[in-house]
Amino acid sequence: MLTDRIIDEGPEWRAFDQEQREKRARVGAPLTYTIHDKGLSTMIDWRNRDSYGKDLAPKRRAQIYRLRKWQRRIRVSDATERNLAYALSELDRMASSLGLPRTVREIAAMLYRRAVEQRLIRGRSIEGVAAAALYASCRQSRIPRTLDEVAEVSRVGKKEIGRSYRFIARELQLSIPPTSPIDYVPRFVSELKLVGKVQAHAVKILKMAATKGLTSGRGPTGVAAAAIYVASVLENSRRTQREVAAVARVTEVTVRNRYKELVEKLELEVPL
DNA sequence: AAGACGAAAGTGGTTGA
DNA sequence: TCAACAACTTTCGTCTT
């Protein structure tokens, strides 16, 4: 599938070798956001005195009040800006290490902004919501990544991402249908270096399987893996169960169980 | 020697009382 | 909040190529 070959241009910097890439990939905003300015900014004193300790004239006093007000405002808008910038850079970092196209990242960024606008971040971490937005965006774009895969490149765990995902999906009224195994096929096929013919066959098998209810309730990655395995046998470019299981990140046992169901229920002619 | 098969026990997450 | 439940994993022994 074409979309699978569009590779992300990545960050604006270029890495000339692997070592450099690893170093640079870790550049990002600092991790502590509790005190955004680390106490370095000037604060206007609350006492209405000048530097000699004298009382301030009423006019001057009013002026100082206004200054204080603005300082407060700038401070919070600064913090939100900074948080947004951090979230977006996280999004970018995760998306490029997952090899996702630009559009997916943009949708994720949009979702994140909407989450901020609706104050959905309260009580949740920036990292968690950013990862959740990316996960949601992948699914909406039908270029799914599993929760495990997202968690692997994220700074937070799978559980938190899942929780945040469900929350924002509900609050932002995203209607995301369950992931179809078919959506995983192009990626797995290309990782296994199989040809288009096998891919088409696998998709055909999955469509048949769907009509017989063999896909519901089952993990989409496992079903996709089994279909690809069968297709690879049928098309004479066999991959081992182990290889297929590895790219789908499931066990051989799962591939076997799904594969058995497929062969049985679809009455496929597999050579012994 | 490598791959495929399947039984059995264990794990983590969802669901329904 | 708890337990039941299904999907999936882990582990391991056996059969097949």
PDB file of C-alpha atoms (C1' of nucleotides) in Angstrom:
ATOM      1  CA  MET A   1       0.000   0.000   0.000  1.00  0.00           C
ATOM      2  CA  LEU A   2       1.241   3.388  -0.967  1.00  0.00           C
ATOM      3  CA  THR A   3       0.770   5.044   2.403  1.00  0.00           C
ATOM      4  CA  ASP A   4       3.133   2.576   3.958  1.00  0.00           C
ATOM      5  CA  ARG A   5       5.999   3.705   1.854  1.00  0.00           C
ATOM      6  CA  ILE A   6       5.676   7.360   2.553  1.00  0.00           C
ATOM      7  CA  ILE A   7       8.336   7.892   5.090  1.00  0.00           C
ATOM      8  CA  ASP A   8       8.370  10.708   7.462  1.00  0.00           C
ATOM      9  CA  GLU A   9      10.913  13.429   6.852  1.00  0.00           C
ATOM     10  CA  GLY A  10      11.519  13.557  10.547  1.00  0.00           C
ATOM     11  CA  PRO A  11      12.748  16.514  12.512  1.00  0.00           C
ATOM     12  CA  GLU A  12      14.283  19.490  10.787  1.00  0.00           C
ATOM     13  CA  TRP A  13      17.784  18.414  11.713  1.00  0.00           C
ATOM     14  CA  ARG A  14      19.568  15.738   9.861  1.00  0.00           C
ATOM     15  CA  ALA A  15      21.475  12.968  11.489  1.00  0.00           C
ATOM     16  CA  PHE A  16      24.542  11.861   9.636  1.00  0.00           C
ATOM     17  CA  ASP A  17      25.046   8.669  11.486  1.00  0.00           C
ATOM     18  CA  GLN A  18      23.315   6.444  13.971  1.00  0.00           C
ATOM     19  CA  GLU A  19      25.203   7.742  16.976  1.00  0.00           C
ATOM     20  CA  GLN A  20      24.329  11.307  16.249  1.00  0.00           C
ATOM     21  CA  ARG A  21      20.717  10.393  15.698  1.00  0.00           C
ATOM     22  CA  GLU A  22      20.472   8.750  19.079  1.00  0.00           C
ATOM     23  CA  LYS A  23      21.973  11.706  20.828  1.00  0.00           C
ATOM     24  CA  ARG A  24      19.832  14.227  19.054  1.00  0.00           C
ATOM     25  CA  ALA A  25      16.666  12.243  19.378  1.00  0.00           C
ATOM     26  CA  ARG A  26      16.784  12.814  23.076  1.00  0.00           C
ATOM     27  CA  VAL A  27      16.897  16.566  22.826  1.00  0.00           C
ATOM     28  CA  GLY A  28      13.698  18.045  24.103  1.00  0.00           C
ATOM     29  CA  ALA A  29      12.187  20.223  26.719  1.00  0.00           C
ATOM     30  CA  PRO A  30      13.308  19.582  30.279  1.00  0.00           C
ATOM     31  CA  LEU A  31      11.277  17.187  32.345  1.00  0.00           C
ATOM     32  CA  THR A  32      10.328  19.361  35.286  1.00  0.00           C
ATOM     33  CA  TYR A  33       7.421  21.645  34.813  1.00  0.00           C
ATOM     34  CA  THR A  34       6.326  22.206  38.317  1.00  0.00           C
ATOM     35  CA  ILE A  35       8.061  25.560  38.495  1.00  0.00           C
ATOM     36  CA  HIS A  36       8.304  26.673  34.950  1.00  0.00           C
ATOM     37  CA  ASP A  37      10.856  29.426  35.461  1.00  0.00           C
ATOM     38  CA  LYS A  38      12.739  27.749  38.313  1.00  0.00           C
ATOM     39  CA  GLY A  39      12.244  30.898  40.362  1.00  0.00           C
ATOM     40  CA  LEU A  40      14.412  32.950  38.052  1.00  0.00           C
ATOM     41  CA  SER A  41      11.877  35.508  36.958  1.00  0.00           C
ATOM     42  CA  THR A  42      11.451  38.836  38.696  1.00  0.00           C
ATOM     43  CA  MET A  43       8.458  39.135  40.911  1.00  0.00           C
ATOM     44  CA  ILE A  44       6.928  42.448  41.791  1.00  0.00           C
ATOM     45  CA  ASP A  45       6.829  42.801  45.534  1.00  0.00           C
ATOM     46  CA  TRP A  46       3.359  42.799  47.063  1.00  0.00           C
ATOM     47  CA  ARG A  47       4.057  45.635  49.497  1.00  0.00           C
ATOM     48  CA  ASN A  48       3.080  49.011  48.172  1.00  0.00           C
ATOM     49  CA  ARG A  49       6.375  50.627  49.025  1.00  0.00           C
ATOM     50  CA  ASP A  50       9.131  52.008  46.876  1.00  0.00           C
ATOM     51  CA  SER A  51      12.742  51.083  47.273  1.00  0.00           C
ATOM     52  CA  TYR A  52      13.124  53.606  50.087  1.00  0.00           C
ATOM     53  CA  GLY A  53      10.233  52.114  52.006  1.00  0.00           C
ATOM     54  CA  LYS A  54       7.987  55.075  51.382  1.00  0.00           C
ATOM     55  CA  ASP A  55       4.301  54.696  50.644  1.00  0.00           C
ATOM     56  CA  LEU A  56       3.366  54.955  47.011  1.00  0.00           C
ATOM     57  CA  ALA A  57       1.220  57.647  45.552  1.00  0.00           C
ATOM     58  CA  PRO A  58      -2.298  56.391  44.640  1.00  0.00           C
ATOM     59  CA  LYS A  59      -1.648  56.881  40.945  1.00  0.00           C
ATOM     60  CA  ARG A  60       1.571  54.958  41.066  1.00  0.00           C
ATOM     61  CA  ARG A  61      -0.142  52.293  43.136  1.00  0.00           C
ATOM     62  CA  ALA A  62      -2.806  51.702  40.503  1.00  0.00           C
ATOM     63  CA  GLN A  63      -0.075  51.367  37.929  1.00  0.00           C
ATOM     64  CA  ILE A  64       1.683  48.726  39.964  1.00  0.00           C
ATOM     65  CA  TYR A  65      -1.557  46.780  40.341  1.00  0.00           C
ATOM     66  CA  ARG A  66      -1.913  46.657  36.597  1.00  0.00           C
ATOM     67  CA  LEU A  67       1.659  45.519  36.215  1.00  0.00           C
ATOM     68  CA  ARG A  68       1.131  42.703  38.653  1.00  0.00           C
ATOM     69  CA  LYS A  69      -1.960  41.620  36.850  1.00  0.00           C
ATOM     70  CA  TRP A  70      -0.141  41.434  33.539  1.00  0.00           C
ATOM     71  CA  GLN A  71       2.729  39.614  35.046  1.00  0.00           C
ATOM     72  CA  ARG A  72       0.357  36.936  36.297  1.00  0.00           C
ATOM     73  CA  ARG A  73      -1.273  36.616  32.935  1.00  0.00           C
ATOM     74  CA  ILE A  74       1.940  36.424  30.992  1.00  0.00           C
ATOM     75  CA  ARG A  75       3.167  33.812  33.380  1.00  0.00           C
ATOM     76  CA  VAL A  76       0.249  31.455  32.817  1.00  0.00           C
ATOM     77  CA  SER A  77       0.098  31.964  29.089  1.00  0.00           C
ATOM     78  CA  ASP A  78       3.820  31.341  29.033  1.00  0.00           C
ATOM     79  CA  ALA A  79       3.311  28.090  30.846  1.00  0.00           C
ATOM     80  CA  THR A  80       0.562  26.885  28.533  1.00  0.00           C
ATOM     81  CA  GLU A  81       2.644  27.795  25.522  1.00  0.00           C
ATOM     82  CA  ARG A  82       5.555  25.929  26.904  1.00  0.00           C
ATOM     83  CA  ASN A  83       3.453  22.898  27.681  1.00  0.00           C
ATOM     84  CA  LEU A  84       2.000  22.911  24.225  1.00  0.00           C
ATOM     85  CA  ALA A  85       5.433  23.161  22.685  1.00  0.00           C
ATOM     86  CA  TYR A  86       6.585  20.255  24.800  1.00  0.00           C
ATOM     87  CA  ALA A  87       3.572  18.146  23.864  1.00  0.00           C
ATOM     88  CA  LEU A  88       4.097  18.853  20.196  1.00  0.00           C
ATOM     89  CA  SER A  89       7.736  17.942  20.351  1.00  0.00           C
ATOM     90  CA  GLU A  90       6.847  14.717  22.140  1.00  0.00           C
ATOM     91  CA  LEU A  91       4.319  13.982  19.447  1.00  0.00           C
ATOM     92  CA  ASP A  92       6.947  14.569  16.831  1.00  0.00           C
ATOM     93  CA  ARG A  93       9.504  12.426  18.537  1.00  0.00           C
ATOM     94  CA  MET A  94       7.140   9.501  19.003  1.00  0.00           C
ATOM     95  CA  ALA A  95       5.680   9.756  15.525  1.00  0.00           C
ATOM     96  CA  SER A  96       9.024   9.734  13.849  1.00  0.00           C
ATOM     97  CA  SER A  97      10.328   6.812  15.810  1.00  0.00           C
ATOM     98  CA  LEU A  98       7.207   4.935  14.805  1.00  0.00           C
ATOM     99  CA  GLY A  99       7.774   5.946  11.194  1.00  0.00           C
ATOM    100  CA  LEU A 100       4.422   7.636  10.834  1.00  0.00           C
ATOM    101  CA  PRO A 101       3.577   9.979   7.979  1.00  0.00           C
ATOM    102  CA  ARG A 102       3.100  13.675   8.508  1.00  0.00           C
ATOM    103  CA  THR A 103      -0.674  13.642   8.260  1.00  0.00           C
ATOM    104  CA  VAL A 104      -0.943  11.335  11.250  1.00  0.00           C
ATOM    105  CA  ARG A 105       1.160  13.675  13.309  1.00  0.00           C
ATOM    106  CA  GLU A 106      -0.891  16.641  12.273  1.00  0.00           C
ATOM    107  CA  ILE A 107      -4.127  14.977  13.217  1.00  0.00           C
ATOM    108  CA  ALA A 108      -2.609  14.005  16.535  1.00  0.00           C
ATOM    109  CA  ALA A 109      -1.522  17.593  17.147  1.00  0.00           C
ATOM    110  CA  MET A 110      -5.016  18.779  16.351  1.00  0.00           C
ATOM    111  CA  LEU A 111      -6.538  16.316  18.776  1.00  0.00           C
ATOM    112  CA  TYR A 112      -4.109  17.397  21.440  1.00  0.00           C
ATOM    113  CA  ARG A 113      -4.998  21.061  20.983  1.00  0.00           C
ATOM    114  CA  ARG A 114      -8.659  20.252  21.273  1.00  0.00           C
ATOM    115  CA  ALA A 115      -7.968  18.334  24.453  1.00  0.00           C
ATOM    116  CA  VAL A 116      -6.179  21.365  25.880  1.00  0.00           C
ATOM    117  CA  GLU A 117      -9.005  23.690  24.898  1.00  0.00           C
ATOM    118  CA  GLN A 118     -11.504  21.484  26.641  1.00  0.00           C
ATOM    119  CA  ARG A 119      -9.369  21.282  29.740  1.00  0.00           C
ATOM    120  CA  LEU A 120      -9.017  17.545  29.457  1.00  0.00           C
ATOM    121  CA  ILE A 121      -5.432  17.505  30.577  1.00  0.00           C
ATOM    122  CA  ARG A 122      -6.299  18.260  34.190  1.00  0.00           C
ATOM    123  CA  GLY A 123      -5.193  15.379  36.293  1.00  0.00           C
ATOM    124  CA  ARG A 124      -3.458  13.662  33.401  1.00  0.00           C
ATOM    125  CA  SER A 125       0.099  13.905  32.231  1.00  0.00           C
ATOM    126  CA  ILE A 126       1.081  15.762  29.097  1.00  0.00           C
ATOM    127  CA  GLU A 127       3.004  12.722  27.918  1.00  0.00           C
ATOM    128  CA  GLY A 128       0.035  10.448  28.470  1.00  0.00           C
ATOM    129  CA  VAL A 129      -2.406  12.623  26.578  1.00  0.00           C
ATOM    130  CA  ALA A 130       0.079  13.226  23.780  1.00  0.00           C
ATOM    131  CA  ALA A 131       0.610   9.498  23.366  1.00  0.00           C
ATOM    132  CA  ALA A 132      -3.137   8.923  23.490  1.00  0.00           C
ATOM    133  CA  ALA A 133      -3.695  11.550  20.799  1.00  0.00           C
ATOM    134  CA  LEU A 134      -1.125   9.861  18.609  1.00  0.00           C
ATOM    135  CA  TYR A 135      -2.677   6.459  19.142  1.00  0.00           C
ATOM    136  CA  ALA A 136      -6.114   7.833  18.299  1.00  0.00           C
ATOM    137  CA  SER A 137      -4.769   9.529  15.225  1.00  0.00           C
ATOM    138  CA  CYS A 138      -3.160   6.321  13.963  1.00  0.00           C
ATOM    139  CA  ARG A 139      -6.413   4.475  14.299  1.00  0.00           C
ATOM    140  CA  GLN A 140      -8.414   7.183  12.623  1.00  0.00           C
ATOM    141  CA  SER A 141      -5.974   7.255   9.761  1.00  0.00           C
ATOM    142  CA  ARG A 142      -6.176   3.480   9.464  1.00  0.00           C
ATOM    143  CA  ILE A 143      -2.478   3.131   9.952  1.00  0.00           C
ATOM    144  CA  PRO A 144      -2.794   1.505  13.312  1.00  0.00           C
ATOM    145  CA  ARG A 145      -0.093   1.034  15.846  1.00  0.00           C
ATOM    146  CA  THR A 146      -0.804  -1.132  18.858  1.00  0.00           C
ATOM    147  CA  LEU A 147      -0.913   0.315  22.337  1.00  0.00           C
ATOM    148  CA  ASP A 148       2.246  -1.643  23.016  1.00  0.00           C
ATOM    149  CA  GLU A 149       4.063  -0.022  20.141  1.00  0.00           C
ATOM    150  CA  VAL A 150       3.021   3.457  21.195  1.00  0.00           C
ATOM    151  CA  ALA A 151       3.951   2.734  24.794  1.00  0.00           C
ATOM    152  CA  GLU A 152       7.385   1.600  23.689  1.00  0.00           C
ATOM    153  CA  VAL A 153       8.311   5.002  22.314  1.00  0.00           C
ATOM    154  CA  SER A 154       6.455   6.931  24.958  1.00  0.00           C
ATOM    155  CA  ARG A 155       7.627   8.018  28.364  1.00  0.00           C
ATOM    156  CA  VAL A 156       4.533   6.602  29.999  1.00  0.00           C
ATOM    157  CA  GLY A 157       3.077   3.128  30.296  1.00  0.00           C
ATOM    158  CA  LYS A 158       0.496   1.361  28.224  1.00  0.00           C
ATOM    159  CA  LYS A 159      -2.078   1.531  30.960  1.00  0.00           C
ATOM    160  CA  GLU A 160      -2.016   5.284  31.259  1.00  0.00           C
ATOM    161  CA  ILE A 161      -2.100   5.749  27.506  1.00  0.00           C
ATOM    162  CA  GLY A 162      -5.100   3.471  27.279  1.00  0.00           C
ATOM    163  CA  ARG A 163      -6.913   5.346  30.005  1.00  0.00           C
ATOM    164  CA  SER A 164      -6.182   8.717  28.459  1.00  0.00           C
ATOM    165  CA  TYR A 165      -7.167   7.431  25.061  1.00  0.00           C
ATOM    166  CA  ARG A 166     -10.555   6.246  26.218  1.00  0.00           C
ATOM    167  CA  PHE A 167     -11.118   9.480  28.037  1.00  0.00           C
ATOM    168  CA  ILE A 168     -10.276  11.834  25.189  1.00  0.00           C
ATOM    169  CA  ALA A 169     -12.064   9.639  22.671  1.00  0.00           C
ATOM    170  CA  ARG A 170     -15.210  10.008  24.725  1.00  0.00           C
ATOM    171  CA  GLU A 171     -14.851  13.684  25.568  1.00  0.00           C
ATOM    172  CA  LEU A 172     -13.923  14.723  22.052  1.00  0.00           C
ATOM    173  CA  GLN A 173     -16.633  12.484  20.661  1.00  0.00           C
ATOM    174  CA  LEU A 174     -14.302  10.663  18.356  1.00  0.00           C
ATOM    175  CA  SER A 175     -15.991   7.740  16.714  1.00  0.00           C
ATOM    176  CA  ILE A 176     -13.249   5.262  16.135  1.00  0.00           C
ATOM    177  CA  PRO A 177     -14.370   1.834  15.010  1.00  0.00           C
ATOM    178  CA  PRO A 178     -12.470  -1.207  16.242  1.00  0.00           C
ATOM    179  CA  THR A 179      -9.282  -1.804  14.335  1.00  0.00           C
ATOM    180  CA  SER A 180      -9.618  -4.219  11.462  1.00  0.00           C
ATOM    181  CA  PRO A 181      -6.921  -6.835  10.990  1.00  0.00           C
ATOM    182  CA  ILE A 182      -6.778  -5.721   7.371  1.00  0.00           C
ATOM    183  CA  ASP A 183      -5.245  -2.443   8.438  1.00  0.00           C
ATOM    184  CA  TYR A 184      -2.224  -4.268   9.765  1.00  0.00           C
ATOM    185  CA  VAL A 185      -1.648  -6.335   6.662  1.00  0.00           C
ATOM    186  CA  PRO A 186       0.347  -3.900   4.514  1.00  0.00           C
ATOM    187  CA  ARG A 187       2.804  -3.179   7.261  1.00  0.00           C
ATOM    188  CA  PHE A 188       3.350  -6.790   8.272  1.00  0.00           C
ATOM    189  CA  VAL A 189       3.608  -7.910   4.659  1.00  0.00           C
ATOM    190  CA  SER A 190       6.267  -5.379   3.885  1.00  0.00           C
ATOM    191  CA  GLU A 191       8.211  -6.229   7.017  1.00  0.00           C
ATOM    192  CA  LEU A 192       8.180  -9.843   5.914  1.00  0.00           C
ATOM    193  CA  LYS A 193       9.313  -8.838   2.437  1.00  0.00           C
ATOM    194  CA  LEU A 194       6.361 -10.533   0.844  1.00  0.00           C
ATOM    195  CA  VAL A 195       4.934  -9.542  -2.510  1.00  0.00           C
ATOM    196  CA  GLY A 196       1.640  -7.825  -3.339  1.00  0.00           C
ATOM    197  CA  LYS A 197       0.048 -11.054  -4.434  1.00  0.00           C
ATOM    198  CA  VAL A 198       0.360 -12.484  -0.948  1.00  0.00           C
ATOM    199  CA  GLN A 199      -0.986  -9.286   0.530  1.00  0.00           C
ATOM    200  CA  ALA A 200      -4.042  -9.382  -1.713  1.00  0.00           C
ATOM    201  CA  HIS A 201      -4.638 -12.991  -0.810  1.00  0.00           C
ATOM    202  CA  ALA A 202      -4.359 -12.280   2.890  1.00  0.00           C
ATOM    203  CA  VAL A 203      -6.868  -9.459   2.585  1.00  0.00           C
ATOM    204  CA  LYS A 204      -9.223 -11.745   0.708  1.00  0.00           C
ATOM    205  CA  ILE A 205      -8.976 -14.323   3.462  1.00  0.00           C
ATOM    206  CA  LEU A 206      -9.644 -11.686   6.102  1.00  0.00           C
ATOM    207  CA  LYS A 207     -12.734 -10.447   4.316  1.00  0.00           C
ATOM    208  CA  MET A 208     -14.099 -13.964   4.199  1.00  0.00           C
ATOM    209  CA  ALA A 209     -13.180 -14.477   7.829  1.00  0.00           C
ATOM    210  CA  ALA A 210     -15.038 -11.314   8.801  1.00  0.00           C
ATOM    211  CA  THR A 211     -18.287 -12.589   7.316  1.00  0.00           C
ATOM    212  CA  LYS A 212     -18.009 -15.725   9.444  1.00  0.00           C
ATOM    213  CA  GLY A 213     -17.365 -13.815  12.622  1.00  0.00           C
ATOM    214  CA  LEU A 214     -13.832 -15.115  12.972  1.00  0.00           C
ATOM    215  CA  THR A 215     -12.423 -11.694  13.593  1.00  0.00           C
ATOM    216  CA  SER A 216     -14.665 -10.395  16.330  1.00  0.00           C
ATOM    217  CA  GLY A 217     -13.399 -10.609  19.835  1.00  0.00           C
ATOM    218  CA  ARG A 218      -9.978 -11.656  18.636  1.00  0.00           C
ATOM    219  CA  GLY A 219      -6.873  -9.554  18.680  1.00  0.00           C
ATOM    220  CA  PRO A 220      -6.581  -7.978  15.235  1.00  0.00           C
ATOM    221  CA  THR A 221      -2.832  -8.484  15.086  1.00  0.00           C
ATOM    222  CA  GLY A 222      -3.125 -12.212  15.698  1.00  0.00           C
ATOM    223  CA  VAL A 223      -5.800 -12.628  13.044  1.00  0.00           C
ATOM    224  CA  ALA A 224      -3.785 -10.587  10.564  1.00  0.00           C
ATOM    225  CA  ALA A 225      -0.712 -12.671  11.284  1.00  0.00           C
ATOM    226  CA  ALA A 226      -2.556 -15.935  10.693  1.00  0.00           C
ATOM    227  CA  ALA A 227      -4.045 -14.706   7.422  1.00  0.00           C
ATOM    228  CA  ILE A 228      -0.642 -13.653   6.194  1.00  0.00           C
ATOM    229  CA  TYR A 229       0.824 -16.975   7.205  1.00  0.00           C
ATOM    230  CA  VAL A 230      -1.819 -18.911   5.291  1.00  0.00           C
ATOM    231  CA  ALA A 231      -1.518 -16.629   2.287  1.00  0.00           C
ATOM    232  CA  SER A 232       2.253 -17.030   2.245  1.00  0.00           C
ATOM    233  CA  VAL A 233       1.879 -20.814   2.182  1.00  0.00           C
ATOM    234  CA  LEU A 234      -0.798 -20.710  -0.502  1.00  0.00           C
ATOM    235  CA  GLU A 235       1.225 -18.393  -2.672  1.00  0.00           C
ATOM    236  CA  ASN A 236       4.379 -20.446  -2.374  1.00  0.00           C
ATOM    237  CA  SER A 237       6.418 -17.866  -0.552  1.00  0.00           C
ATOM    238  CA  ARG A 238       6.166 -19.339   2.838  1.00  0.00           C
ATOM    239  CA  ARG A 239       7.276 -17.652   6.003  1.00  0.00           C
ATOM    240  CA  THR A 240       7.595 -19.597   9.222  1.00  0.00           C
ATOM    241  CA  GLN A 241       5.092 -19.143  12.001  1.00  0.00           C
ATOM    242  CA  ARG A 242       7.908 -17.758  14.046  1.00  0.00           C
ATOM    243  CA  GLU A 243       8.708 -15.009  11.541  1.00  0.00           C
ATOM    244  CA  VAL A 244       5.096 -13.988  11.132  1.00  0.00           C
ATOM    245  CA  ALA A 245       4.509 -14.043  14.861  1.00  0.00           C
ATOM    246  CA  ALA A 246       7.533 -11.835  15.402  1.00  0.00           C
ATOM    247  CA  VAL A 247       6.432  -9.001  13.136  1.00  0.00           C
ATOM    248  CA  ALA A 248       2.892  -9.108  14.505  1.00  0.00           C
ATOM    249  CA  ARG A 249       4.223  -9.218  18.050  1.00  0.00           C
ATOM    250  CA  VAL A 250       2.163 -12.206  19.038  1.00  0.00           C
ATOM    251  CA  THR A 251       3.249 -15.711  19.916  1.00  0.00           C
ATOM    252  CA  GLU A 252       3.450 -18.643  17.555  1.00  0.00           C
ATOM    253  CA  VAL A 253       0.696 -20.278  19.553  1.00  0.00           C
ATOM    254  CA  THR A 254      -1.675 -17.462  18.742  1.00  0.00           C
ATOM    255  CA  VAL A 255      -0.781 -17.632  15.070  1.00  0.00           C
ATOM    256  CA  ARG A 256      -1.482 -21.356  15.171  1.00  0.00           C
ATOM    257  CA  ASN A 257      -4.815 -21.018  16.908  1.00  0.00           C
ATOM    258  CA  ARG A 258      -6.068 -18.335  14.542  1.00  0.00           C
ATOM    259  CA  TYR A 259      -4.684 -20.199  11.561  1.00  0.00           C
ATOM    260  CA  LYS A 260      -6.450 -23.366  12.576  1.00  0.00           C
ATOM    261  CA  GLU A 261      -9.751 -21.522  12.825  1.00  0.00           C
ATOM    262  CA  LEU A 262      -9.278 -19.951   9.429  1.00  0.00           C
ATOM    263  CA  VAL A 263      -8.462 -23.214   7.691  1.00  0.00           C
ATOM    264  CA  GLU A 264     -11.328 -25.028   9.362  1.00  0.00           C
ATOM    265  CA  LYS A 265     -14.089 -22.505   8.977  1.00  0.00           C
ATOM    266  CA  LEU A 266     -13.140 -21.264   5.551  1.00  0.00           C
ATOM    267  CA  GLU A 267     -12.289 -24.705   4.253  1.00  0.00           C
ATOM    268  CA  LEU A 268      -9.074 -23.557   2.705  1.00  0.00           C
ATOM    269  CA  GLU A 269      -7.063 -26.087   0.769  1.00  0.00           C
ATOM    270  CA  VAL A 270      -3.730 -26.134   2.470  1.00  0.00           C
ATOM    271  CA  PRO A 271      -1.179 -28.664   1.259  1.00  0.00           C
ATOM    272  CA  LEU A 272       0.009 -31.049   3.916  1.00  0.00           C
TER     273      LEU A 272
ATOM    274  C1'  DA B   1      18.178 -29.321  13.213  1.00  0.00           C
ATOM    275  C1'  DA B   2      14.315 -26.540  12.487  1.00  0.00           C
ATOM    276  C1'  DG B   3       9.587 -26.099  12.170  1.00  0.00           C
ATOM    277  C1'  DA B   4       4.976 -27.219  13.449  1.00  0.00           C
ATOM    278  C1'  DC B   5       1.682 -28.907  16.757  1.00  0.00           C
ATOM    279  C1'  DG B   6      -1.004 -28.852  20.979  1.00  0.00           C
ATOM    280  C1'  DA B   7      -1.771 -29.414  26.077  1.00  0.00           C
ATOM    281  C1'  DA B   8      -1.733 -27.106  30.333  1.00  0.00           C
ATOM    282  C1'  DA B   9      -1.082 -23.511  33.471  1.00  0.00           C
ATOM    283  C1'  DG B  10      -0.486 -18.482  34.089  1.00  0.00           C
ATOM    284  C1'  DT B  11      -1.439 -13.355  33.120  1.00  0.00           C
ATOM    285  C1'  DG B  12      -3.853  -8.966  32.542  1.00  0.00           C
ATOM    286  C1'  DG B  13      -7.968  -6.695  31.161  1.00  0.00           C
ATOM    287  C1'  DT B  14     -13.005  -6.438  30.542  1.00  0.00           C
ATOM    288  C1'  DT B  15     -17.680  -7.258  32.193  1.00  0.00           C
ATOM    289  C1'  DG B  16     -21.561  -7.929  34.956  1.00  0.00           C
ATOM    290  C1'  DA B  17     -23.510  -8.756  39.565  1.00  0.00           C
TER     291       DA B  17
ATOM    292  C1'  DT C   1     -15.701  -4.044  44.509  1.00  0.00           C
ATOM    293  C1'  DC C   2     -15.362  -8.614  43.404  1.00  0.00           C
ATOM    294  C1'  DA C   3     -15.283 -12.753  40.694  1.00  0.00           C
ATOM    295  C1'  DA C   4     -16.001 -14.934  36.284  1.00  0.00           C
ATOM    296  C1'  DC C   5     -14.408 -15.031  31.754  1.00  0.00           C
ATOM    297  C1'  DA C   6     -12.090 -15.116  27.149  1.00  0.00           C
ATOM    298  C1'  DA C   7      -8.033 -14.012  24.665  1.00  0.00           C
ATOM    299  C1'  DC C   8      -3.436 -14.403  24.783  1.00  0.00           C
ATOM    300  C1'  DT C   9       1.103 -15.929  26.631  1.00  0.00           C
ATOM    301  C1'  DT C  10       4.516 -19.123  28.522  1.00  0.00           C
ATOM    302  C1'  DT C  11       6.396 -23.373  28.766  1.00  0.00           C
ATOM    303  C1'  DC C  12       7.370 -27.711  27.294  1.00  0.00           C
ATOM    304  C1'  DG C  13       7.067 -32.297  25.216  1.00  0.00           C
ATOM    305  C1'  DT C  14       6.124 -34.620  20.766  1.00  0.00           C
ATOM    306  C1'  DC C  15       5.680 -35.233  15.951  1.00  0.00           C
ATOM    307  C1'  DT C  16       7.092 -33.837  11.010  1.00  0.00           C
ATOM    308  C1'  DT C  17      10.010 -32.183   7.336  1.00  0.00           C
TER     309       DT C  17
END
